[in-house]
Amino acid sequence: MAEGALDTSNLNGGQKLAVKYFTVAVILFVAQIVFGVLAAQQYITPSFLFETLNFNVTRLIHIDAMIVWMLFGFLGATYWMLEEESGSPVVGLGLANLVFWVLTVAVTIVVLVFLFIQYGPGTQFTIWFINEGREYVEAPRWADIGIVAGLVVFFYNVVATFMNGRWTGIGGVLALDLIALGGIYVAGMFYTANLSIDQFWWWWVIHLWVEATWEVLVGCLVAWGLMKTLAVRRSIVTTWLYIEVALMFGAGILGLGHHYFWIGTPDYWLWIGGFFSALEPIPLVAMVVHAIYDSGVHRLKSANHPALAWFIAQAFGNFLGAGVWGFMQTLPQVNLFTHGTQWSASHGHLAFFGAYATINIAIFYLAVQQWRGNVWMGRDLPGNGWKWKWSLGLINGGMLGMGVAMLIAGYVESFIERAQLGSTWQAYFAAQTHPWFTSAMWWRQVFGVMTAAGVFLLVWDLATIGRGETRAAEKPTAEPAGEAATA
Amino acid sequence: MANPDPWWAREKFWRTAAIVITGGMAVALIFLTFDTYPAIEAGGSKVPPYTVINKRIGYQYDSDLKRQVPVIGGEAPLFGEKRSPAEARAMVSKGKKIVQGRNCMDCHTLLGNGAYYAPDLTKSWLDPAWGSPAARESMMVSFLQDPPKYGRGYGSDRRMPDLGISEQEARSVVAFLKWMSAIDTNGFPANFPTIRQ
């Protein structure tokens, strides 16, 4: 085997499964970006693909590819760390492999149906087999059942492996989080004629996944990642993880109320949702402090520079996109005028990217390093590591640019459509045709293409970084002198 | 060496805190869910019964609450046919299933949730764009059956595609939209000028 070649004999059982999940995740990530660019173009030239791939199809694939690639990334990342963290081979690995193939085939079928069948009549058949028509969980019911079954097997793998090896703080948090992850998804799996009840439970899935259980899962991955890349002491990351869980669930569970302002729910949710969701940025601040503190203590000395850079991008991106951008519109007094405008799109883009895309990318870099035989990924990479540096810059710059462009568009909608003209159809189009709005959509597309260029560069880099590398990975310093003395 | 960390920096303290806080918040959410549920059932204090499609619906400013609230008026049966509770529920439900099957939510918003490529539908039944209550029902049905022909973009090139909606299906969608317009959404959207009726 050539030096630095991709070789699965470098991986343990869980990691072999993980790289399969990562491969599908990257393919879906590219699909998300391609369909995002198409949907953005439809804002600028509405006749583009009209009645071939209507906006609701391109947008559907854009957001669902995102959910699935991130979920695949999380599943892969958990299998990746499971054996090292528990000290035991993955229990039930054969079943886990079967689930991977079942999920991958299911996702392929769902995407093909979305692309080529697109719509169905107003029947239960459509809900079960074509399109459930509820944003983010459009996947038909049969696929929902597949996802839950897959999560049950995933939970079994994680718990049985930790039981077979050793339980750690990260393992304990992860296991409890996975119960919530699977259980909450079931809350959205039924049909009701009542839209208010529909959206009440729908938000359990969307909010409690994205703003609670996913955040905690990511907290586990970051905790493990900081030990891995910086050799941070376990007791420090575990204590931080508990702090983050306390703050995340403390604010995030009732923070759900910020989705219950306008869907027909009692008005006490204005106060509960406003108060608790205003607290939601606090754990994100804690995560930034944690990452910066550890990086500083360890003088940024890391065995994997691209991964560390993406871990730091995660800390900032999560705080900025989920925390700051979310806080801006979370109080009901503001949200009354921003709800259902490009403000939400701006926040959605920056939050999903900052909190979840970044962490997955960081772990992809850790994975390719090990996959190639734990090769060098520190300083002095060939070409000075231009590919990972440029992709990091293009993706982060592009996302931030898109977020700002959509925020400007959102302001136009808030002021003109919502506040001035009262949200009628005419008011809607008065905002959509305003030059400030249309120019913002152009800028969004410019930054979208910039992001896409960064993503293609990232894929190229992931496929090639470390190839032919003869140096072994640098070992991160376990404890800098000052730290060790006080430990 | 003794543990130098103060109590508030210890792993054990934060593990206990995480468990207690998470459990407490989960219990609070379950309690609030039980309290909210009766209000959001059809016919509850915030969400209308399905038979509201037999009534005239308004959206008026309440000077005590300082926001607009739905106002249910006299008889105004949809398409001139008064429906029983079971018939009304079936019609609204059919409309909602069509809205889901045509994936309306990935262009429009319902109660402000969805995509932002097309107008919010929360109060679309009350939109002044339909001209007058007399013309509204037939205009809505014609529009849904052939949106490229009957749609209005008010200066925008954006159009709704033809989604193959039949007349019967369009009527059910209209029933769903009429029912939705009577949900008490705590004043969202604000400052909404309704069709004159």
XYZ file of C-alpha atoms in Angstrom:
684
model
C 0.000 0.000 0.000
C 1.393 3.423 -0.983
C 2.197 5.977 1.705
C -0.830 7.969 2.761
C -3.295 5.937 0.669
C -6.891 5.473 1.821
C -6.765 2.091 3.531
C -9.560 0.739 5.703
C -7.081 -1.424 7.622
C -6.142 1.834 9.359
C -9.650 1.995 10.831
C -11.429 0.148 13.615
C -14.855 -1.444 13.001
C -16.891 1.600 13.965
C -14.663 3.820 11.858
C -15.091 1.619 8.792
C -18.826 2.142 9.101
C -18.329 5.842 9.829
C -16.490 6.532 6.579
C -19.438 5.048 4.663
C -21.774 7.481 6.423
C -19.333 10.327 5.739
C -19.155 9.475 2.029
C -22.941 9.628 1.628
C -23.018 12.768 3.786
C -20.568 14.537 1.472
C -22.602 13.556 -1.614
C -25.771 14.926 0.000
C -23.895 18.058 1.107
C -22.992 18.734 -2.525
C -26.634 18.082 -3.518
C -27.780 20.556 -0.878
C -25.489 23.233 -2.280
C -26.422 22.581 -5.933
C -30.148 22.782 -5.199
C -29.592 25.831 -2.997
C -27.962 27.646 -5.920
C -30.856 26.603 -8.198
C -33.466 27.826 -5.687
C -31.617 31.109 -5.188
C -31.550 31.597 -8.961
C -35.332 31.138 -9.054
C -35.670 34.180 -6.784
C -33.785 36.207 -9.392
C -35.257 34.679 -12.573
C -38.565 33.035 -11.612
C -39.025 31.414 -15.035
C -35.879 29.328 -14.447
C -36.997 25.656 -14.373
C -40.632 26.806 -13.935
C -42.975 23.809 -14.123
C -39.982 21.477 -14.511
C -38.407 21.792 -11.094
C -40.594 24.315 -9.346
C -39.186 26.299 -6.443
C -40.924 24.052 -3.924
C -39.051 21.057 -5.344
C -35.608 22.672 -5.453
C -36.091 24.134 -2.000
C -37.384 20.843 -0.634
C -34.281 18.993 -1.802
C -32.082 21.838 -0.557
C -33.391 21.581 3.013
C -33.969 17.837 3.226
C -30.543 16.995 1.802
C -29.190 19.250 4.545
C -31.069 17.474 7.348
C -30.031 14.055 6.087
C -26.375 14.836 5.409
C -26.019 16.363 8.851
C -27.744 13.387 10.464
C -25.532 10.978 8.501
C -22.531 13.028 9.628
C -23.618 12.730 13.277
C -24.259 9.003 12.997
C -20.887 8.526 11.348
C -19.118 10.752 13.876
C -20.596 8.782 16.761
C -19.553 5.444 15.263
C -16.170 7.031 14.595
C -15.452 7.808 18.225
C -17.417 4.961 19.808
C -14.666 2.342 20.078
C -12.004 4.764 21.298
C -14.342 6.359 23.803
C -15.764 3.118 25.207
C -12.685 0.928 24.848
C -14.791 -1.783 23.230
C -15.497 -2.876 19.652
C -18.927 -1.731 18.449
C -21.558 -4.206 19.610
C -23.981 -5.164 16.831
C -21.817 -3.820 14.016
C -23.357 -6.152 11.427
C -26.809 -4.791 12.176
C -25.417 -1.249 12.078
C -23.999 -1.891 8.600
C -27.349 -3.221 7.451
C -29.053 -0.084 8.777
C -26.581 2.081 6.882
C -27.492 0.421 3.589
C -31.212 0.489 4.335
C -31.068 4.206 5.178
C -28.984 4.988 2.104
C -31.340 3.130 -0.234
C -34.328 4.784 1.485
C -32.844 8.260 1.056
C -32.136 7.557 -2.619
C -35.724 6.426 -3.229
C -37.152 9.444 -1.385
C -34.999 11.861 -3.401
C -35.947 10.192 -6.699
C -39.648 10.421 -5.796
C -39.249 14.105 -4.838
C -37.483 14.799 -8.139
C -39.570 12.806 -10.584
C -43.006 12.379 -9.018
C -42.958 15.608 -6.990
C -46.644 15.832 -6.030
C -49.516 13.566 -5.097
C -53.271 13.791 -4.635
C -54.697 14.825 -1.255
C -54.789 11.337 0.203
C -53.143 9.238 2.894
C -51.290 7.448 0.090
C -49.429 10.675 -0.719
C -48.502 11.184 2.934
C -47.242 7.606 3.222
C -45.448 7.241 -0.104
C -44.820 10.538 -1.935
C -44.550 13.711 0.114
C -45.804 14.574 3.575
C -45.728 18.268 2.660
C -44.536 19.516 6.042
C -41.398 21.629 5.853
C -38.221 19.737 6.860
C -40.111 16.487 7.429
C -41.478 16.151 3.897
C -40.144 12.600 3.708
C -43.091 10.219 3.370
C -44.205 8.266 6.437
C -42.582 4.978 5.410
C -39.227 6.758 5.467
C -40.017 8.233 8.911
C -40.516 4.729 10.224
C -37.203 3.725 8.646
C -35.425 6.644 10.326
C -36.829 5.755 13.742
C -35.955 2.066 13.275
C -32.436 3.131 12.277
C -32.151 5.346 15.344
C -33.246 2.467 17.576
C -30.433 0.295 16.209
C -28.032 3.225 16.572
C -29.077 3.649 20.205
C -28.575 -0.074 20.799
C -25.070 0.068 19.278
C -24.081 3.029 21.438
C -25.495 1.760 24.734
C -24.382 -1.855 24.273
C -20.871 -0.756 23.307
C -20.485 1.509 26.334
C -21.890 -1.253 28.558
C -19.424 -3.707 27.099
C -16.521 -1.289 27.574
C -16.493 1.646 29.985
C -19.037 4.403 30.517
C -17.671 7.933 30.277
C -19.349 11.280 30.850
C -19.554 11.769 27.085
C -21.064 8.295 26.702
C -23.700 8.919 29.349
C -24.802 12.230 27.857
C -24.812 10.709 24.381
C -26.986 7.752 25.388
C -29.585 9.918 27.121
C -29.568 12.368 24.215
C -30.239 9.571 21.730
C -33.359 8.494 23.643
C -34.685 12.028 23.211
C -33.544 12.155 19.561
C -35.519 9.052 18.587
C -38.497 9.695 20.859
C -39.062 13.261 19.735
C -39.077 12.337 16.051
C -42.102 10.127 16.697
C -44.026 13.219 17.893
C -44.320 14.409 14.287
C -45.457 11.139 12.763
C -49.214 11.441 12.553
C -51.820 13.201 10.463
C -54.345 15.660 11.836
C -56.755 17.974 10.050
C -56.031 20.623 12.689
C -53.129 22.798 11.540
C -52.480 24.225 15.017
C -52.092 20.758 16.527
C -50.055 19.727 13.488
C -47.603 22.612 13.960
C -47.542 22.174 17.743
C -46.043 18.682 17.379
C -44.107 19.520 14.221
C -42.133 22.033 16.267
C -41.319 19.351 18.826
C -39.493 17.570 16.041
C -37.894 20.595 14.417
C -37.037 22.665 17.479
C -36.268 19.937 19.982
C -34.094 18.169 17.427
C -32.287 21.181 16.094
C -32.131 23.444 19.114
C -31.791 20.827 21.829
C -30.844 17.216 21.035
C -28.628 18.014 18.049
C -26.854 20.733 20.028
C -26.140 18.301 22.862
C -24.973 15.634 20.417
C -22.632 18.218 18.919
C -21.481 19.111 22.445
C -20.431 15.457 22.863
C -18.607 15.466 19.522
C -16.813 18.749 20.281
C -15.813 17.479 23.729
C -14.317 14.374 22.154
C -12.816 16.389 19.304
C -11.034 18.781 21.655
C -9.493 15.850 23.488
C -8.475 14.403 20.153
C -7.055 17.486 18.461
C -5.692 19.369 21.465
C -5.299 16.600 24.064
C -7.459 18.555 26.504
C -7.890 16.846 29.873
C -11.001 14.623 30.058
C -12.246 16.088 33.347
C -12.242 19.563 31.784
C -14.234 18.612 28.677
C -16.651 16.509 30.697
C -17.361 19.312 33.160
C -17.904 21.728 30.264
C -20.200 19.216 28.607
C -22.384 19.006 31.734
C -22.485 22.797 31.941
C -23.542 22.969 28.300
C -26.220 20.313 28.763
C -27.616 22.125 31.817
C -27.736 25.432 29.952
C -28.806 23.973 26.605
C -31.758 21.997 27.935
C -32.433 24.603 30.630
C -33.024 27.249 27.976
C -33.833 25.173 24.890
C -36.679 22.946 26.096
C -39.017 25.817 26.969
C -37.325 27.938 24.290
C -39.589 25.827 22.088
C -42.170 28.448 23.043
C -40.741 30.922 20.524
C -42.410 28.795 17.849
C -45.724 28.968 19.713
C -46.264 32.696 19.365
C -48.504 32.717 16.280
C -49.850 29.223 15.597
C -53.058 29.443 17.622
C -51.507 28.585 20.992
C -52.383 30.481 24.225
C -50.694 33.842 24.629
C -48.711 32.853 27.737
C -46.306 31.268 25.251
C -45.276 34.798 24.239
C -43.714 35.263 27.670
C -42.415 31.739 28.217
C -41.016 31.437 24.699
C -39.576 34.942 24.721
C -37.846 34.524 28.065
C -36.345 31.065 27.641
C -35.324 31.473 24.031
C -33.575 34.714 24.959
C -31.422 32.549 27.246
C -30.568 30.093 24.481
C -27.377 31.897 23.388
C -25.809 31.454 26.853
C -24.640 27.844 26.370
C -23.292 28.863 22.983
C -21.190 31.541 24.676
C -19.972 28.830 27.063
C -18.944 26.702 24.093
C -16.956 29.584 22.580
C -15.196 30.259 25.888
C -14.450 26.556 26.209
C -12.967 26.199 22.727
C -10.952 29.412 22.900
C -9.664 28.666 26.379
C -8.530 25.188 25.438
C -7.010 26.312 22.155
C -5.114 29.070 23.960
C -3.887 26.837 26.750
C -2.607 24.389 24.175
C -1.081 27.196 22.046
C -3.124 25.978 19.037
C -0.733 23.053 18.783
C -2.754 20.406 17.051
C -2.212 17.243 15.070
C -4.850 18.224 12.535
C -4.893 21.871 11.551
C -7.926 21.791 9.225
C -10.002 19.962 11.848
C -9.007 22.404 14.594
C -9.814 25.369 12.330
C -13.290 23.916 11.699
C -13.813 23.202 15.412
C -13.078 26.873 16.097
C -15.350 27.875 13.179
C -18.025 25.757 14.881
C -17.689 27.580 18.182
C -17.960 31.003 16.543
C -20.487 29.951 13.909
C -22.790 28.361 16.454
C -22.658 31.453 18.638
C -23.151 33.873 15.755
C -25.653 31.969 13.624
C -27.722 30.218 16.251
C -27.077 32.584 19.151
C -26.839 36.158 17.876
C -28.992 35.744 14.758
C -31.572 33.783 16.713
C -31.679 36.270 19.568
C -32.241 39.165 17.152
C -35.723 37.919 16.306
C -36.676 35.708 19.214
C -38.610 38.191 21.326
C -42.290 38.233 20.304
C -42.286 42.026 20.091
C -39.734 41.743 17.272
C -40.863 38.403 15.898
C -44.369 39.673 15.121
C -42.778 41.621 12.273
C -39.952 39.253 11.284
C -41.786 35.912 11.424
C -42.044 34.275 8.023
C -39.612 36.618 6.287
C -36.045 36.312 5.047
C -34.962 36.997 8.636
C -35.823 33.374 9.318
C -33.947 32.237 6.214
C -30.914 34.278 7.244
C -30.940 32.778 10.740
C -31.575 29.283 9.390
C -28.619 29.414 7.012
C -26.140 30.767 9.540
C -27.333 28.551 12.384
C -27.372 25.229 10.544
C -24.033 26.051 9.000
C -22.383 27.407 12.127
C -23.631 24.757 14.496
C -23.698 21.610 12.394
C -21.984 21.825 9.000
C -18.756 23.001 10.633
C -18.532 20.178 13.180
C -19.188 17.564 10.522
C -16.474 19.007 8.302
C -14.035 19.004 11.244
C -14.739 15.328 11.829
C -14.411 14.534 8.110
C -10.858 15.892 8.342
C -10.098 13.753 11.398
C -11.474 10.774 9.498
C -9.383 11.170 6.340
C -6.283 11.623 8.485
C -6.815 8.281 10.194
C -8.067 6.626 7.005
C -4.731 7.420 5.369
C -2.808 5.894 8.290
C -2.779 8.779 10.803
C -0.590 10.907 8.573
C 0.712 14.409 9.166
C -1.867 17.204 8.915
C -0.126 19.936 10.828
C 2.009 22.776 9.483
C 3.899 22.674 6.181
C 1.372 20.741 4.152
C 2.068 20.581 0.397
C 1.134 23.926 -1.200
C 0.969 25.355 2.327
C -2.434 23.633 2.663
C -3.996 26.154 0.267
C -6.999 23.985 -0.514
C -8.262 23.632 3.032
C -7.454 27.269 3.831
C -9.201 28.611 0.742
C -12.221 26.370 1.181
C -12.453 27.406 4.840
C -12.344 31.075 3.807
C -14.705 30.747 0.840
C -17.318 28.738 2.724
C -17.293 30.887 5.863
C -17.151 34.148 3.888
C -19.842 32.961 1.499
C -22.166 31.875 4.280
C -21.715 35.111 6.202
C -22.322 37.125 3.020
C -25.484 35.143 2.294
C -26.676 35.613 5.848
C -26.208 39.380 5.692
C -27.866 39.640 2.246
C -30.904 37.709 3.480
C -31.018 39.804 6.629
C -31.222 42.961 4.507
C -34.000 41.355 2.460
C -35.708 40.423 5.715
C -35.570 44.011 6.955
C -37.263 45.150 3.745
C -40.022 42.585 4.257
C -40.451 43.460 7.945
C -40.782 47.144 7.291
C -42.691 47.214 4.016
C -44.730 44.017 3.977
C -45.369 43.528 7.664
C -45.254 46.942 9.363
C -46.271 49.387 6.641
C -48.690 47.443 4.478
C -50.024 44.716 6.771
C -48.972 41.427 5.141
C -51.537 41.211 2.342
C -50.589 39.593 -0.975
C -50.032 43.021 -2.461
C -47.884 43.958 0.542
C -45.856 40.787 0.050
C -45.081 41.657 -3.556
C -44.422 45.309 -2.710
C -41.503 44.079 -0.601
C -40.407 41.376 -3.046
C -40.147 43.850 -5.923
C -38.428 46.573 -3.910
C -34.933 47.271 -5.286
C -33.419 46.727 -1.840
C -34.924 43.256 -1.771
C -34.070 42.285 -5.338
C -30.488 43.513 -5.027
C -30.143 41.558 -1.770
C -31.233 38.419 -3.654
C -28.501 39.046 -6.203
C -25.929 39.381 -3.455
C -27.222 36.222 -1.840
C -26.586 34.396 -5.097
C -23.078 35.851 -5.485
C -22.187 34.650 -1.985
C -24.005 31.377 -2.643
C -21.784 30.683 -5.637
C -18.790 31.606 -3.482
C -19.913 29.053 -0.899
C -20.431 26.455 -3.625
C -16.895 27.074 -4.926
C -15.612 26.562 -1.387
C -17.567 23.324 -1.017
C -16.203 21.892 -4.264
C -12.705 22.833 -3.112
C -13.433 21.186 0.243
C -14.483 17.947 -1.439
C -11.349 18.023 -3.573
C -9.252 18.623 -0.476
C -10.927 15.842 1.522
C -10.232 13.480 -1.370
C -6.575 14.422 -1.669
C -5.210 15.805 1.621
C -2.540 13.546 3.062
C -2.150 11.537 -0.153
C 1.469 10.438 -0.511
C 2.273 11.901 2.921
C 5.195 10.093 4.548
C 5.281 11.917 7.882
C 3.332 10.494 10.806
C 0.847 12.723 12.634
C 2.202 15.051 15.256
C 1.201 14.034 18.766
C -0.569 16.894 20.536
C 0.990 17.997 23.794
C -1.003 16.402 26.581
C -0.590 19.082 29.225
C 1.291 22.335 28.813
C 3.638 22.934 31.736
C 1.500 25.518 33.527
C -1.636 23.407 33.237
C -0.013 20.236 34.479
C 1.298 21.976 37.568
C -2.178 22.977 38.679
C -3.855 19.718 37.683
C -3.369 16.549 46.724
C -6.851 17.736 47.676
C -9.197 18.782 44.882
C -8.519 22.521 44.513
C -11.638 23.232 42.453
C -14.407 25.221 44.172
C -17.787 23.440 44.361
C -19.208 25.330 41.394
C -16.426 24.151 39.101
C -16.667 20.472 39.950
C -17.740 17.813 37.486
C -20.131 16.191 39.968
C -21.955 19.446 40.684
C -22.602 20.093 37.000
C -23.651 16.510 36.323
C -26.294 16.815 39.020
C -27.293 20.262 37.733
C -27.655 18.936 34.171
C -29.920 16.101 35.294
C -32.076 18.235 37.607
C -32.481 21.108 35.133
C -33.245 18.858 32.150
C -35.775 16.849 34.166
C -37.415 19.981 35.541
C -37.751 21.592 32.135
C -39.139 18.409 30.583
C -41.786 18.224 33.326
C -42.648 21.905 32.780
C -43.043 21.312 29.028
C -45.331 18.326 29.600
C -47.444 20.353 32.047
C -47.728 23.240 29.565
C -48.618 20.830 26.758
C -51.549 19.504 28.799
C -52.624 23.074 29.477
C -52.314 24.158 25.836
C -54.030 21.204 24.231
C -57.671 22.021 25.011
C -57.160 25.542 23.626
C -55.817 24.359 20.269
C -58.337 21.613 19.582
C -60.899 22.548 16.938
C -63.595 24.370 18.883
C -61.131 25.289 21.657
C -60.613 28.840 22.889
C -58.009 29.655 20.192
C -58.877 27.423 17.247
C -62.302 27.462 15.568
C -64.581 24.463 15.017
C -64.560 23.214 11.424
C -68.129 24.479 11.015
C -66.697 27.999 11.001
C -66.664 27.566 7.213
C -70.457 28.127 7.438
C -69.907 31.568 9.015
C -68.706 34.998 8.072
C -65.187 35.586 9.372
C -63.545 38.909 10.153
C -60.239 40.038 11.639
C -60.732 43.148 13.746
C -58.693 45.302 16.075
C -59.467 44.691 19.741
C -58.821 47.869 21.697
C -58.369 46.008 24.990
C -55.877 43.471 23.665
C -54.298 46.053 21.320
C -54.197 43.543 18.492
C -56.416 42.081 15.814
C -58.556 39.059 16.632
C -60.751 36.823 14.459
C -64.432 37.726 14.703
C -67.001 35.079 13.797
C -70.183 36.581 12.330
C -73.487 35.305 10.957
C -74.259 32.592 8.470
C -72.189 32.653 5.264
C -71.980 29.017 4.072
C -69.032 28.263 1.832
C -70.170 27.775 -1.782
C -73.727 28.374 -0.538
C -73.982 24.997 1.181
C -74.251 24.685 4.939
C -72.227 21.705 6.182
C -72.621 19.513 9.254
C -69.685 19.219 11.695
C -68.629 15.921 10.095
C -68.918 17.290 6.542
C -67.067 20.452 7.459
C -64.262 18.512 9.113
C -63.954 16.203 6.104
C -63.795 19.153 3.714
C -61.153 21.054 5.720
C -59.154 17.851 6.171
C -59.297 17.140 2.436
C -58.066 20.674 1.778
C -55.187 20.247 4.200
C -54.155 16.956 2.607
C -54.110 18.645 -0.812
C -51.992 21.470 0.632
C -49.577 18.812 1.941
C -49.588 16.676 -1.215
C -48.852 19.683 -3.472
C -46.108 20.754 -1.052
C -47.513 24.290 -0.743
C -45.394 24.901 2.355
C -42.143 24.912 0.367
C -43.232 28.137 -1.381
C -45.845 29.653 0.961
C -46.067 30.051 4.712
C -48.973 28.726 6.811
C -49.280 30.595 10.121
C -45.983 32.157 9.068
C -44.153 28.805 8.798
C -42.828 27.406 5.547
C -40.916 29.020 2.690
C -40.806 32.666 1.723
C -41.110 32.452 -2.055
C -44.842 33.168 -2.094
C -47.295 35.037 0.158
C -48.337 33.933 3.644
C -51.652 32.066 3.543
C -52.719 32.592 7.178
C -55.337 35.230 6.333
C -55.525 34.676 2.572
C -59.298 34.103 2.830
C -59.581 37.702 4.054
C -57.174 39.226 1.541
C -58.391 42.373 -0.245
C -56.956 40.899 -3.482
C -60.199 38.941 -3.966
C -62.100 42.191 -4.521
C -65.425 41.467 -2.842
C -66.914 38.631 -0.774
C -69.320 37.934 -3.642
C -66.524 37.260 -6.134
C -64.054 35.679 -3.712
C -65.043 32.003 -3.784
C -65.137 31.656 -7.560
C -61.937 33.710 -7.936
C -60.093 31.480 -5.480
C -61.267 28.297 -7.219
C -60.349 29.607 -10.683
C -56.966 30.765 -9.439
C -56.097 27.413 -7.846
C -57.099 25.526 -10.993
C -54.999 27.649 -13.334
C -52.587 29.831 -11.365
C -50.410 30.974 -14.300
C -53.548 32.400 -15.944
C -55.322 33.916 -12.948
C -52.426 34.687 -10.613
C -51.303 38.218 -9.877
C -47.688 39.072 -9.162
C -48.183 42.809 -8.576
C -45.181 43.661 -10.737
C -43.207 40.526 -9.876
C -42.428 37.834 -12.460
C -43.072 35.152 -9.889
C -45.955 32.838 -10.744
C -47.581 29.859 -9.117
C -47.238 26.707 -11.223
C -50.179 24.664 -12.438
C -50.366 21.852 -9.886
C -53.233 20.012 -11.558
C -55.777 20.954 -8.897
C -59.332 19.981 -9.883
C -62.384 22.128 -9.113
C -63.437 19.784 -6.311
C -59.948 19.856 -4.832
C -59.792 23.655 -5.130
C -63.039 23.955 -3.155
C -61.552 21.853 -0.354
C -58.419 23.988 -0.303
C -60.599 27.088 -0.013
C -62.412 25.481 2.943
C -59.077 24.844 4.642
C -57.966 28.444 4.015
C -61.258 29.830 5.333
C -60.985 27.719 8.493
C -57.333 28.737 8.992
C -58.212 32.442 8.768
C -60.343 32.061 11.920
C -57.496 30.766 14.121
C -56.604 33.254 16.867
C -52.923 33.798 16.073
C -52.235 36.325 18.855
C -52.320 39.191 16.376
C -50.173 37.755 13.566
C -50.126 39.218 11.002
C -50.406 42.678 12.507
C -52.154 45.590 10.867
C -53.821 43.362 8.256
C -56.408 45.257 6.160
C -59.131 42.739 5.329
C -61.412 42.524 2.329
C -64.434 44.833 2.747
C -67.464 42.810 3.846
